[in-house]
Amino acid sequence: MSKPILAKTIMLLACLFAFSYAQAQDSFASKEVKPSLGIGVGVLNYYGDVNSIGNQSSLLNQFAYEFHVARKLSNYSDLGFSFLTGTMIGNERLPDRNLNFRTDIYSISVYGSFNLDYIFNWSDVINPYITIGFESFEYNNKGDLVDANGSMYYYWNDGTVRTLPQNSPLANQASLMERDYKYETDLRAANLDGFGKYPQLAIAVPIGLGINLNVSDRVSFKVNSTFHYTFTDLIDNVSRDGAGNRKGNNL
């Protein structure tokens, strides 16, 4: 099964607190370089085959948490390692297609951070920076396909969800039902497209842009946005190799 490159994109908007144990000096070469530790919280968003339509995919239920350790290489560059965990949700509700998924993300990455202060020269307090790295991550996509009683959802063209298919001979006996938004079905195990037991470990290239606010010599506050370009097409269990209304995009 072929897989398009950069098929799914994860975006992280994060606020990070970084604690540095290195004293501020005028020159990188004149100080003892010690690592900095950082913790942060943000939200994950997702760009892929399952579009989030409506308010059930609120960013409020897609929090992410990050821990990193970094060490200065020069006055303008750092090398760091990061651990990230969070949740992504996608819901698509269209007349001819109704898809949803939820997945937990666990990632480990190595990255380089480059301070752009020498270009913009804003101030000693506020410094813009960019990051780029390499990442390995694990996901475990689940779907909300049935209710608490195990009854499958059937989506009708009038926008309702019912207990029987719209084209069923007994359609006039179908009862209305509502999604419970409990993602209990293992989408890989359900094998809806015949993909089998595909790997749920993948790689990505995180590219970020942010602003660093130096609170003191040892404490800084960062706000950044990072795009994680992934090398898998199955985070949402929808692929360009699917068929019918489960066929994904070619990119």
PDB file of C-alpha atoms in Angstrom, residues 26-177:
ATOM      1  CA  ASP A  26      28.009  38.762  27.299  1.00  0.00           C
ATOM      2  CA  SER A  27      29.668  35.951  25.385  1.00  0.00           C
ATOM      3  CA  PHE A  28      28.735  32.312  24.877  1.00  0.00           C
ATOM      4  CA  ALA A  29      32.392  31.306  25.002  1.00  0.00           C
ATOM      5  CA  SER A  30      32.930  32.935  28.401  1.00  0.00           C
ATOM      6  CA  LYS A  31      30.251  31.078  30.360  1.00  0.00           C
ATOM      7  CA  GLU A  32      29.683  27.595  31.588  1.00  0.00           C
ATOM      8  CA  VAL A  33      26.945  26.104  29.433  1.00  0.00           C
ATOM      9  CA  LYS A  34      24.306  24.188  31.361  1.00  0.00           C
ATOM     10  CA  PRO A  35      21.082  22.665  30.024  1.00  0.00           C
ATOM     11  CA  SER A  36      17.709  24.335  30.255  1.00  0.00           C
ATOM     12  CA  LEU A  37      14.521  22.493  31.159  1.00  0.00           C
ATOM     13  CA  GLY A  38      11.073  23.412  29.900  1.00  0.00           C
ATOM     14  CA  ILE A  39       7.471  22.378  30.412  1.00  0.00           C
ATOM     15  CA  GLY A  40       4.506  23.562  28.395  1.00  0.00           C
ATOM     16  CA  VAL A  41       0.858  23.186  27.552  1.00  0.00           C
ATOM     17  CA  GLY A  42      -0.887  23.814  24.262  1.00  0.00           C
ATOM     18  CA  VAL A  43      -3.516  22.509  21.877  1.00  0.00           C
ATOM     19  CA  LEU A  44      -3.255  20.131  18.941  1.00  0.00           C
ATOM     20  CA  ASN A  45      -5.013  20.710  15.646  1.00  0.00           C
ATOM     21  CA  TYR A  46      -5.089  18.453  12.634  1.00  0.00           C
ATOM     22  CA  TYR A  47      -5.138  18.855   8.843  1.00  0.00           C
ATOM     23  CA  GLY A  48      -5.967  15.721   6.878  1.00  0.00           C
ATOM     24  CA  ASP A  49      -8.670  13.685   5.193  1.00  0.00           C
ATOM     25  CA  VAL A  50     -11.275  13.993   7.956  1.00  0.00           C
ATOM     26  CA  ASN A  51     -12.340  17.604   8.211  1.00  0.00           C
ATOM     27  CA  SER A  52     -13.551  18.915  11.550  1.00  0.00           C
ATOM     28  CA  ILE A  53     -17.010  20.344  10.888  1.00  0.00           C
ATOM     29  CA  GLY A  54     -19.139  21.717  13.705  1.00  0.00           C
ATOM     30  CA  ASN A  55     -18.150  22.401  17.287  1.00  0.00           C
ATOM     31  CA  GLN A  56     -17.713  18.829  18.526  1.00  0.00           C
ATOM     32  CA  SER A  57     -14.001  19.000  17.703  1.00  0.00           C
ATOM     33  CA  SER A  58     -13.330  21.911  20.012  1.00  0.00           C
ATOM     34  CA  LEU A  59      -9.725  22.739  20.782  1.00  0.00           C
ATOM     35  CA  LEU A  60     -10.668  22.539  24.449  1.00  0.00           C
ATOM     36  CA  ASN A  61     -10.591  18.742  24.306  1.00  0.00           C
ATOM     37  CA  GLN A  62      -7.315  18.536  22.416  1.00  0.00           C
ATOM     38  CA  PHE A  63      -4.797  19.656  25.004  1.00  0.00           C
ATOM     39  CA  ALA A  64      -1.146  18.730  24.601  1.00  0.00           C
ATOM     40  CA  TYR A  65       1.693  18.716  27.115  1.00  0.00           C
ATOM     41  CA  GLU A  66       5.383  18.999  26.365  1.00  0.00           C
ATOM     42  CA  PHE A  67       8.631  18.563  28.255  1.00  0.00           C
ATOM     43  CA  HIS A  68      11.992  19.461  26.770  1.00  0.00           C
ATOM     44  CA  VAL A  69      15.634  19.765  27.668  1.00  0.00           C
ATOM     45  CA  ALA A  70      17.995  21.898  25.570  1.00  0.00           C
ATOM     46  CA  ARG A  71      21.614  22.945  25.530  1.00  0.00           C
ATOM     47  CA  LYS A  72      23.155  25.970  23.864  1.00  0.00           C
ATOM     48  CA  LEU A  73      25.486  25.389  20.938  1.00  0.00           C
ATOM     49  CA  SER A  74      26.197  29.079  20.387  1.00  0.00           C
ATOM     50  CA  ASN A  75      24.735  32.489  21.175  1.00  0.00           C
ATOM     51  CA  TYR A  76      22.075  31.898  18.523  1.00  0.00           C
ATOM     52  CA  SER A  77      21.455  28.143  18.456  1.00  0.00           C
ATOM     53  CA  ASP A  78      20.294  25.350  20.782  1.00  0.00           C
ATOM     54  CA  LEU A  79      20.036  21.587  20.480  1.00  0.00           C
ATOM     55  CA  GLY A  80      17.165  19.976  22.344  1.00  0.00           C
ATOM     56  CA  PHE A  81      15.103  16.876  23.013  1.00  0.00           C
ATOM     57  CA  SER A  82      11.353  16.949  23.515  1.00  0.00           C
ATOM     58  CA  PHE A  83       8.567  14.638  24.695  1.00  0.00           C
ATOM     59  CA  LEU A  84       5.012  15.497  23.663  1.00  0.00           C
ATOM     60  CA  THR A  85       1.685  13.893  24.490  1.00  0.00           C
ATOM     61  CA  GLY A  86      -1.784  15.028  23.494  1.00  0.00           C
ATOM     62  CA  THR A  87      -5.088  14.174  21.846  1.00  0.00           C
ATOM     63  CA  MET A  88      -6.512  14.915  18.407  1.00  0.00           C
ATOM     64  CA  ILE A  89     -10.146  14.646  17.319  1.00  0.00           C
ATOM     65  CA  GLY A  90     -11.667  14.923  13.855  1.00  0.00           C
ATOM     66  CA  ASN A  91     -15.359  14.925  12.927  1.00  0.00           C
ATOM     67  CA  GLU A  92     -16.772  15.199   9.422  1.00  0.00           C
ATOM     68  CA  ARG A  93     -20.532  15.488   8.904  1.00  0.00           C
ATOM     69  CA  LEU A  94     -21.601  15.739   5.262  1.00  0.00           C
ATOM     70  CA  PRO A  95     -24.653  14.452   3.355  1.00  0.00           C
ATOM     71  CA  ASP A  96     -22.585  11.770   1.626  1.00  0.00           C
ATOM     72  CA  ARG A  97     -19.812  11.171   4.160  1.00  0.00           C
ATOM     73  CA  ASN A  98     -19.710  10.896   7.942  1.00  0.00           C
ATOM     74  CA  LEU A  99     -16.350  10.101   9.486  1.00  0.00           C
ATOM     75  CA  ASN A 100     -14.771  10.657  12.866  1.00  0.00           C
ATOM     76  CA  PHE A 101     -11.707   9.664  14.844  1.00  0.00           C
ATOM     77  CA  ARG A 102      -9.863  10.311  18.067  1.00  0.00           C
ATOM     78  CA  THR A 103      -6.226   9.498  18.704  1.00  0.00           C
ATOM     79  CA  ASP A 104      -3.699   9.948  21.469  1.00  0.00           C
ATOM     80  CA  ILE A 105      -0.270  11.124  20.361  1.00  0.00           C
ATOM     81  CA  TYR A 106       3.040  10.273  22.043  1.00  0.00           C
ATOM     82  CA  SER A 107       6.174  11.672  20.440  1.00  0.00           C
ATOM     83  CA  ILE A 108       9.898  12.026  21.052  1.00  0.00           C
ATOM     84  CA  SER A 109      11.923  14.461  18.973  1.00  0.00           C
ATOM     85  CA  VAL A 110      15.324  16.033  18.576  1.00  0.00           C
ATOM     86  CA  TYR A 111      15.384  19.597  17.311  1.00  0.00           C
ATOM     87  CA  GLY A 112      17.519  22.621  16.633  1.00  0.00           C
ATOM     88  CA  SER A 113      16.421  26.086  17.719  1.00  0.00           C
ATOM     89  CA  PHE A 114      17.776  29.220  16.044  1.00  0.00           C
ATOM     90  CA  ASN A 115      17.476  32.650  17.634  1.00  0.00           C
ATOM     91  CA  LEU A 116      16.634  35.336  15.040  1.00  0.00           C
ATOM     92  CA  ASP A 117      17.581  38.234  17.282  1.00  0.00           C
ATOM     93  CA  TYR A 118      20.737  38.869  15.283  1.00  0.00           C
ATOM     94  CA  ILE A 119      18.497  39.544  12.249  1.00  0.00           C
ATOM     95  CA  PHE A 120      15.641  41.508  13.850  1.00  0.00           C
ATOM     96  CA  ASN A 121      17.527  42.896  16.858  1.00  0.00           C
ATOM     97  CA  TRP A 122      14.301  43.616  18.737  1.00  0.00           C
ATOM     98  CA  SER A 123      15.533  43.671  22.317  1.00  0.00           C
ATOM     99  CA  ASP A 124      17.317  41.654  24.967  1.00  0.00           C
ATOM    100  CA  VAL A 125      13.943  40.648  26.411  1.00  0.00           C
ATOM    101  CA  ILE A 126      11.927  39.492  23.375  1.00  0.00           C
ATOM    102  CA  ASN A 127      13.567  37.216  20.815  1.00  0.00           C
ATOM    103  CA  PRO A 128      11.958  35.471  17.824  1.00  0.00           C
ATOM    104  CA  TYR A 129      13.191  32.000  16.948  1.00  0.00           C
ATOM    105  CA  ILE A 130      12.595  29.092  14.584  1.00  0.00           C
ATOM    106  CA  THR A 131      12.914  25.346  15.177  1.00  0.00           C
ATOM    107  CA  ILE A 132      13.272  22.284  12.993  1.00  0.00           C
ATOM    108  CA  GLY A 133      13.747  18.676  13.992  1.00  0.00           C
ATOM    109  CA  PHE A 134      13.062  14.986  13.548  1.00  0.00           C
ATOM    110  CA  GLU A 135      10.331  13.154  15.420  1.00  0.00           C
ATOM    111  CA  SER A 136       9.083   9.643  16.094  1.00  0.00           C
ATOM    112  CA  PHE A 137       5.489   9.363  17.280  1.00  0.00           C
ATOM    113  CA  GLU A 138       2.861   6.774  18.124  1.00  0.00           C
ATOM    114  CA  TYR A 139      -0.891   7.048  17.607  1.00  0.00           C
ATOM    115  CA  ASN A 140      -3.908   4.827  18.386  1.00  0.00           C
ATOM    116  CA  ASN A 141      -6.897   5.919  16.327  1.00  0.00           C
ATOM    117  CA  LYS A 142     -10.377   5.152  17.664  1.00  0.00           C
ATOM    118  CA  GLY A 143     -13.812   5.861  16.213  1.00  0.00           C
ATOM    119  CA  ASP A 144     -17.310   6.574  17.475  1.00  0.00           C
ATOM    120  CA  LEU A 145     -19.231   4.104  15.291  1.00  0.00           C
ATOM    121  CA  VAL A 146     -21.753   2.723  17.803  1.00  0.00           C
ATOM    122  CA  ASP A 147     -23.676   3.943  20.823  1.00  0.00           C
ATOM    123  CA  ALA A 148     -23.418   2.689  24.402  1.00  0.00           C
ATOM    124  CA  ASN A 149     -25.638  -0.295  23.538  1.00  0.00           C
ATOM    125  CA  GLY A 150     -23.527  -1.315  20.553  1.00  0.00           C
ATOM    126  CA  SER A 151     -26.061  -0.066  17.988  1.00  0.00           C
ATOM    127  CA  MET A 152     -24.438   1.300  14.839  1.00  0.00           C
ATOM    128  CA  TYR A 153     -25.045   4.885  13.747  1.00  0.00           C
ATOM    129  CA  TYR A 154     -26.723   5.349  10.362  1.00  0.00           C
ATOM    130  CA  TYR A 155     -26.590   8.840   8.884  1.00  0.00           C
ATOM    131  CA  TRP A 156     -29.516   9.963   6.758  1.00  0.00           C
ATOM    132  CA  ASN A 157     -29.579  12.677   4.102  1.00  0.00           C
ATOM    133  CA  ASP A 158     -31.898  14.812   6.231  1.00  0.00           C
ATOM    134  CA  GLY A 159     -29.104  15.202   8.785  1.00  0.00           C
ATOM    135  CA  THR A 160     -30.488  12.785  11.350  1.00  0.00           C
ATOM    136  CA  VAL A 161     -28.825   9.733  12.871  1.00  0.00           C
ATOM    137  CA  ARG A 162     -31.004   6.633  13.019  1.00  0.00           C
ATOM    138  CA  THR A 163     -30.983   2.983  13.977  1.00  0.00           C
ATOM    139  CA  LEU A 164     -31.396   1.638  10.408  1.00  0.00           C
ATOM    140  CA  PRO A 165     -29.941   2.541   7.002  1.00  0.00           C
ATOM    141  CA  GLN A 166     -31.943   4.992   4.912  1.00  0.00           C
ATOM    142  CA  ASN A 167     -32.266   2.426   2.105  1.00  0.00           C
ATOM    143  CA  SER A 168     -33.420  -0.373   4.414  1.00  0.00           C
ATOM    144  CA  PRO A 169     -36.800  -2.007   3.607  1.00  0.00           C
ATOM    145  CA  LEU A 170     -37.659  -1.294   7.248  1.00  0.00           C
ATOM    146  CA  ALA A 171     -36.509   2.326   7.108  1.00  0.00           C
ATOM    147  CA  ASN A 172     -39.926   3.565   8.224  1.00  0.00           C
ATOM    148  CA  GLN A 173     -39.330   1.787  11.535  1.00  0.00           C
ATOM    149  CA  ALA A 174     -35.979   3.477  12.172  1.00  0.00           C
ATOM    150  CA  SER A 175     -35.689   5.419  15.404  1.00  0.00           C
ATOM    151  CA  LEU A 176     -33.772   8.620  15.935  1.00  0.00           C
ATOM    152  CA  MET A 177     -30.535   8.386  17.895  1.00  0.00           C
TER     153      MET A 177
END
